[in-house]
Tab-separated table of C-alpha atoms in Angstrom:
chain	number	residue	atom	x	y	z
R	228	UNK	CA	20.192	61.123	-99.806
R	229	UNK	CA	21.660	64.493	-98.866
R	230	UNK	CA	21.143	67.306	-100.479
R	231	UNK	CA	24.117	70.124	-101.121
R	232	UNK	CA	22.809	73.987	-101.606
R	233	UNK	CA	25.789	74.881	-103.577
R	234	UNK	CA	27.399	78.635	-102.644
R	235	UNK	CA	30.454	79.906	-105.611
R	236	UNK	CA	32.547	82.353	-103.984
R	237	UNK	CA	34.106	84.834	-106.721
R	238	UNK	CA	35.702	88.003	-105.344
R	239	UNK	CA	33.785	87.403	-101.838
R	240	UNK	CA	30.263	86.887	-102.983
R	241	UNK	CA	28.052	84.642	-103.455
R	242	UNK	CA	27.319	83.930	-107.622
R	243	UNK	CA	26.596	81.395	-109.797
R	244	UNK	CA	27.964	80.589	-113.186
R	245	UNK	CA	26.891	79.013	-116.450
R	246	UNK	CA	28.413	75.736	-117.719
R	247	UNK	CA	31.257	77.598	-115.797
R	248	UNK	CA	32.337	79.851	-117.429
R	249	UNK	CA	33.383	82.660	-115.530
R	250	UNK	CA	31.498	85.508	-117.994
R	251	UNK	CA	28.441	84.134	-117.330
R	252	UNK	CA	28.003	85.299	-113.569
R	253	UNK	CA	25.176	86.432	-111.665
R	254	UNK	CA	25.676	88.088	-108.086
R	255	UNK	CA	23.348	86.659	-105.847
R	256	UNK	CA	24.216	87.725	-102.450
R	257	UNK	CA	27.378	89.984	-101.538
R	258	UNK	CA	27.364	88.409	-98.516
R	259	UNK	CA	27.897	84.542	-98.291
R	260	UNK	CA	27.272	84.269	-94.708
R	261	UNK	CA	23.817	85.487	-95.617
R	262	UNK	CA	22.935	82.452	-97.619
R	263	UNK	CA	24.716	80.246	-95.490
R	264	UNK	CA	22.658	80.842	-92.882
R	265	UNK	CA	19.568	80.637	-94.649
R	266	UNK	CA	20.259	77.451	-96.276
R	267	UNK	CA	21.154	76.203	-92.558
R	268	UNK	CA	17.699	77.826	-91.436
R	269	UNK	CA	15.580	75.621	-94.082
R	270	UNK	CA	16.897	72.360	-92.949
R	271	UNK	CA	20.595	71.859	-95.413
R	272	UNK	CA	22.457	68.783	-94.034
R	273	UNK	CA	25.980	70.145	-95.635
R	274	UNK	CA	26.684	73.097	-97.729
R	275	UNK	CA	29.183	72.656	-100.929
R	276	UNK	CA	31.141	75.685	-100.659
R	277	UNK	CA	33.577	76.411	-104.229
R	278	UNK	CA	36.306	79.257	-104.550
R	279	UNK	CA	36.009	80.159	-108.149
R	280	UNK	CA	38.893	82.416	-108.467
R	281	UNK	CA	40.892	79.598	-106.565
R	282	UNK	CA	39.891	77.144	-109.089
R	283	UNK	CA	41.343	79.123	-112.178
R	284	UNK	CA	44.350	79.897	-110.017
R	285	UNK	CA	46.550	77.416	-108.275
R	286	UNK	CA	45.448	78.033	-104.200
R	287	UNK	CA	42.369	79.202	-102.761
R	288	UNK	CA	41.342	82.568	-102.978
R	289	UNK	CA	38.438	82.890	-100.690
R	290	UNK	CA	39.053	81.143	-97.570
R	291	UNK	CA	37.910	84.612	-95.744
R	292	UNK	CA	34.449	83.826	-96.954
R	293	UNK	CA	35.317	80.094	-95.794
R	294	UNK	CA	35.640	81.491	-92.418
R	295	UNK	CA	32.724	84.039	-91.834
R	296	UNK	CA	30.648	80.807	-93.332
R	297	UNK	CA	32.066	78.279	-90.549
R	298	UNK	CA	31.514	80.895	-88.555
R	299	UNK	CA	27.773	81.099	-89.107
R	300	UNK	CA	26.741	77.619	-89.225
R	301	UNK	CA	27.034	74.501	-87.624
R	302	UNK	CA	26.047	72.095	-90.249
R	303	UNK	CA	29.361	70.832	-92.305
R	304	UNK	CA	30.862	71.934	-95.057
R	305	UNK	CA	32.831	70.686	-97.605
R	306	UNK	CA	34.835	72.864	-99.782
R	307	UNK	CA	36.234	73.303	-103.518
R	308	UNK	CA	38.479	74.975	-105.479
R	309	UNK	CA	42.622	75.742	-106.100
R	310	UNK	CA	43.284	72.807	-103.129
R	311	UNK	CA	46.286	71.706	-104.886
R	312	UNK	CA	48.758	71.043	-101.901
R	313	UNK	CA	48.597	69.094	-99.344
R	314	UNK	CA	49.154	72.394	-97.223
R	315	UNK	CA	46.086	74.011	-99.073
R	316	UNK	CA	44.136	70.846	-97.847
R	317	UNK	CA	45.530	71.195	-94.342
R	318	UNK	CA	44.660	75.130	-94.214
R	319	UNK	CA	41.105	74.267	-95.474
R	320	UNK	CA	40.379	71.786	-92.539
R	321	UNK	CA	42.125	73.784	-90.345
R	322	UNK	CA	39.672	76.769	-90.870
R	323	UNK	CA	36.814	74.533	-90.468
R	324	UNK	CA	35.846	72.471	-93.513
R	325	UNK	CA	34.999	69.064	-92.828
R	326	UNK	CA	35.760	67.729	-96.458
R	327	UNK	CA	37.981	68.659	-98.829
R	328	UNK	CA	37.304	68.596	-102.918
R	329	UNK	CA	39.724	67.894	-105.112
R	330	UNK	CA	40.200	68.619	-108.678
R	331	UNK	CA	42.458	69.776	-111.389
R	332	UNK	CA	45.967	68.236	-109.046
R	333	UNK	CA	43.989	64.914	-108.542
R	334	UNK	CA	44.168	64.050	-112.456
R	335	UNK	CA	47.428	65.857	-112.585
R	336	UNK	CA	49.668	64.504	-109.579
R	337	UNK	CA	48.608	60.719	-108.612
R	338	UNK	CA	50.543	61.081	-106.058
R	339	UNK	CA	49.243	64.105	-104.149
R	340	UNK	CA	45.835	62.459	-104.676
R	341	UNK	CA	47.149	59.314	-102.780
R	342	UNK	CA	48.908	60.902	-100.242
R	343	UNK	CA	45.842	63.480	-99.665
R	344	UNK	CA	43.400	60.269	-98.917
R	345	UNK	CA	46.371	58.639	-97.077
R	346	UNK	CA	46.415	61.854	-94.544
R	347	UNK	CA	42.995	62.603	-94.505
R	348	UNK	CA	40.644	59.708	-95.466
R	349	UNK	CA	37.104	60.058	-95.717
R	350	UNK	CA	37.859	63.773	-95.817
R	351	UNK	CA	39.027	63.738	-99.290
R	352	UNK	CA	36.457	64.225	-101.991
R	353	UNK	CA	37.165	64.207	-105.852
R	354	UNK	CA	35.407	66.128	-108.148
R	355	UNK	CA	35.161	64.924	-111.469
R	356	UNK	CA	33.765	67.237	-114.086
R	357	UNK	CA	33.007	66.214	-117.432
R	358	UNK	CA	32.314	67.254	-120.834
R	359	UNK	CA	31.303	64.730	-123.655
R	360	UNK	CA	32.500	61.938	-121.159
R	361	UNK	CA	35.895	63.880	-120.818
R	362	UNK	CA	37.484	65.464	-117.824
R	363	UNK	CA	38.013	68.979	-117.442
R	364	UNK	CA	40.372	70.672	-115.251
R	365	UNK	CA	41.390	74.442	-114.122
R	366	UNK	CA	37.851	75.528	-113.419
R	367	UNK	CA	36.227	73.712	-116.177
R	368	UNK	CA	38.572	75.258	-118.837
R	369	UNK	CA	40.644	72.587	-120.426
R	370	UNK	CA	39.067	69.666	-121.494
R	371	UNK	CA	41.236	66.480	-121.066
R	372	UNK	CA	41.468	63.266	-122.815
R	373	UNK	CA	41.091	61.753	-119.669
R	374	UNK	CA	37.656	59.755	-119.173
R	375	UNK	CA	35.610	60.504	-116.637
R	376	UNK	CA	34.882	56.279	-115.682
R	377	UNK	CA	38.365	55.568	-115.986
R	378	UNK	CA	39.409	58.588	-113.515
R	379	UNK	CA	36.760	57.780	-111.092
R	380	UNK	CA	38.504	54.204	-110.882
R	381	UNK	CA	41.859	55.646	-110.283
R	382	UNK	CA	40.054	57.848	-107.923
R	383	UNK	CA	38.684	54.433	-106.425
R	384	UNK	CA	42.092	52.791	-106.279
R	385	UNK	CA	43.653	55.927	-104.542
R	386	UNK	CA	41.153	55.787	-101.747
R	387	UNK	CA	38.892	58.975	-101.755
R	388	UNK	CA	35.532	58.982	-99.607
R	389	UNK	CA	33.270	60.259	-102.457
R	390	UNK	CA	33.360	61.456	-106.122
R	391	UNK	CA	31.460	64.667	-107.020
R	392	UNK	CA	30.391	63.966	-110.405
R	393	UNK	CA	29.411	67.316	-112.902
R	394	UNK	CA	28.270	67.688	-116.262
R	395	UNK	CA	29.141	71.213	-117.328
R	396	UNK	CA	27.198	71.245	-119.982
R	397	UNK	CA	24.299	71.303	-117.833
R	398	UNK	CA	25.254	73.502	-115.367
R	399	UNK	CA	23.670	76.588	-114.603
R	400	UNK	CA	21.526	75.238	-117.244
R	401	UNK	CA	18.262	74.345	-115.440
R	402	UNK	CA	17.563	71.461	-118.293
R	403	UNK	CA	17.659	68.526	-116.408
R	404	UNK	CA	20.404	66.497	-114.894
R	405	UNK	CA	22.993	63.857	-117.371
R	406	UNK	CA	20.334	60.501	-115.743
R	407	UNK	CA	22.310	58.521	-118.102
R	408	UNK	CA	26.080	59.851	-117.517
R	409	UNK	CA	25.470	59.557	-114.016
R	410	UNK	CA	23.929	56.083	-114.091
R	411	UNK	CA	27.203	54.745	-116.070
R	412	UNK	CA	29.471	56.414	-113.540
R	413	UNK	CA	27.561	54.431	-110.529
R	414	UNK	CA	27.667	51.040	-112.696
R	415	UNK	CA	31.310	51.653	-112.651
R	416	UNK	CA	32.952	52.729	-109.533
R	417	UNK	CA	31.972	51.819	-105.604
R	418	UNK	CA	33.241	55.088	-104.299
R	419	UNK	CA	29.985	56.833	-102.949
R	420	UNK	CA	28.541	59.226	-105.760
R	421	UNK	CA	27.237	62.934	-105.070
R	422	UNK	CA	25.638	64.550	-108.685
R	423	UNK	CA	25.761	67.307	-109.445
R	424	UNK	CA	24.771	69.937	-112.601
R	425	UNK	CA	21.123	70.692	-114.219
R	426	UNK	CA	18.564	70.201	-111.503
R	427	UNK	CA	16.226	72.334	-112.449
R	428	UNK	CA	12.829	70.846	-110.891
R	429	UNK	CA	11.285	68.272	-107.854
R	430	UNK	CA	10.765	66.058	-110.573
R	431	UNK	CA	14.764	66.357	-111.344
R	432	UNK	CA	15.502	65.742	-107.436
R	433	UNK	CA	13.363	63.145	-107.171
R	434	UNK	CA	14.869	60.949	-110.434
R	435	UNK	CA	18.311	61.437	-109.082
R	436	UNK	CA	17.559	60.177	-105.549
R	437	UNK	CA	15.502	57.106	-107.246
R	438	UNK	CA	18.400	55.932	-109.903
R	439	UNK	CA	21.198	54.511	-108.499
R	440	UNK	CA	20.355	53.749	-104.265
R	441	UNK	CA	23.352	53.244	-102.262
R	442	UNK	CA	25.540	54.478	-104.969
R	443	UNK	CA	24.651	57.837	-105.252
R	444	UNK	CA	24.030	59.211	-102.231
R	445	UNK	CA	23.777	63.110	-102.563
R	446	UNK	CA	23.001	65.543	-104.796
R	447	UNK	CA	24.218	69.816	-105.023
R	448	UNK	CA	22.038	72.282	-106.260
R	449	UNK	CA	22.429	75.644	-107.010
R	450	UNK	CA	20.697	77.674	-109.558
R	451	UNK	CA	17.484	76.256	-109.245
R	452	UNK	CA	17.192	77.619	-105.226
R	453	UNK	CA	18.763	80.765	-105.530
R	454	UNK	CA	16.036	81.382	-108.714
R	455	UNK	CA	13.325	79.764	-106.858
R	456	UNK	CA	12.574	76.862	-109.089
R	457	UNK	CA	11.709	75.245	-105.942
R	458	UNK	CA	12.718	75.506	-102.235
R	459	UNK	CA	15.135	73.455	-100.246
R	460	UNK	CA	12.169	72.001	-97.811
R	461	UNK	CA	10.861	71.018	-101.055
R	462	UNK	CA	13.225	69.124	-102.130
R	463	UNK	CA	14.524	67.643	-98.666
R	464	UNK	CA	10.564	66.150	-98.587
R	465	UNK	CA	11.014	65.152	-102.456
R	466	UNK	CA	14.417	63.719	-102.194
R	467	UNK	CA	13.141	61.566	-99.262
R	468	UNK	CA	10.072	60.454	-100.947
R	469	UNK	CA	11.740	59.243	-103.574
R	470	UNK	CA	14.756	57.423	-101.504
R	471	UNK	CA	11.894	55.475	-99.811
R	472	UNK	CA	10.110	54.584	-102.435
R	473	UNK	CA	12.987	52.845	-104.340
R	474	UNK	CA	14.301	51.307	-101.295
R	475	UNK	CA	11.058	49.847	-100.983
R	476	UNK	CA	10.717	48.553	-104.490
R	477	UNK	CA	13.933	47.251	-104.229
R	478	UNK	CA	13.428	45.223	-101.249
């Protein structure tokens, strides 16, 4: 189980959002290196980096902050956010990302989503960010009629490495991850699962990393660090715990 300290870029810093919407911002750090480096310091196995302006837009919007973070750390990073093109996936991995997210142009263009995971495999990530069961697109403002099951098994058939599954209603929240939304995603699809949206304690961590084993295999958190809910050697030691303990039970 690895665990993704989540840094939004908007404007250059370092901020987080509720349910994502873009008025409901708090500046954490002005500097993203900063936290970068911290999160590196206490043990993070990746970072999930996302370019919030680049999201609402149509091309990424902070890959300066990409670079000062590459810069800083050594761990990987895999990166969100306006990657529409195949050139805005090439420019992302050629600044240092080791994974790229997709989003909004996955559902929209089939093809760019197949020709992304043709080009760069396991490199490709989709997010898939849901409301109600329904996917939403351009940084979480338009809510499709798309469902989020039958999108991750287009996803699936396209070839992507992993899905990054969000439910934006609990986002920024701190109430507790969607247990059941993201136990009907891993029923459904093979693609490797990270969650993400609403972890809020160690209790949170540790029923994610006990509910679907070998399905979902990560988990991002954000708001819950940078308010101090818990640390991230907490929740390494929880997550692990817990991803033991089921793989024992299950044996």
């Amino acid at each position: 189980m690895v665990l993704y300290p989540a840094i939004d870029l908007k404007g250059g810093r370092c901020v987080r959002l509720e349910q994502g919407k873009p008025e409901r911002e708090k500046v954490y750090f002005d500097d993203p290196a900063t936290v970068a480096r911290q999160w590196a310091a206490q043990g993070a196995q990746w970072l999930h980096v996302v370019d919030l302006d680049g999201a609402l837009s149509s091309e990424p919007r902070n890959l300066p902050s990409l670079k000062t973070i590459r810069a800083s750390v050594d761990i990987p990073i895999q990166f969100g956010g306006g990657n529409r093109t195949i050139d805005a996936v090439s420019a992302v991995l050629a600044i240092g990302a080791n994974r790229v997210v997709l989003g909004t142009a996955a559902l929209q263009s089939p093809d760019f989503l197949r020709e992304a995971c043709s080009k760069f495999g396991d490199r490709i990530a989709v997010g898939i960010d849901a409301r109600d069961g329904r996917v939403a697109i351009r940084g979480w403002q338009d809510v499709t009629t798309m469902d989020a099951v039958m999108f991750a098994e287009q996803v699936e058939r396209a070839g992507a490495g992993h899905i990054i599954y969000t439910d934006i209603a609990r986002d920024g929240m701190l109430t507790g991850p969607n247990l059941q939304a993201l136990k009907h995603m891993a029923d459904h699809c093979s693609v490797s699962l990270i969650a993400s949206g609403g972890i809020a304690r160690l209790d949170d961590v540790a029923a994610v990393a006990r509910l679907a084993p070998g399905k979902i295999v990560g988990m991002i958190i954000g708001k819950a660090l940078y308010e101090g809910a818990f640390s991230l050697p907490e929740a390494l030691i929880t997550a692990r715990k817990a991803s033991l303990s089921s793989r024992q039970n299950t044996r």
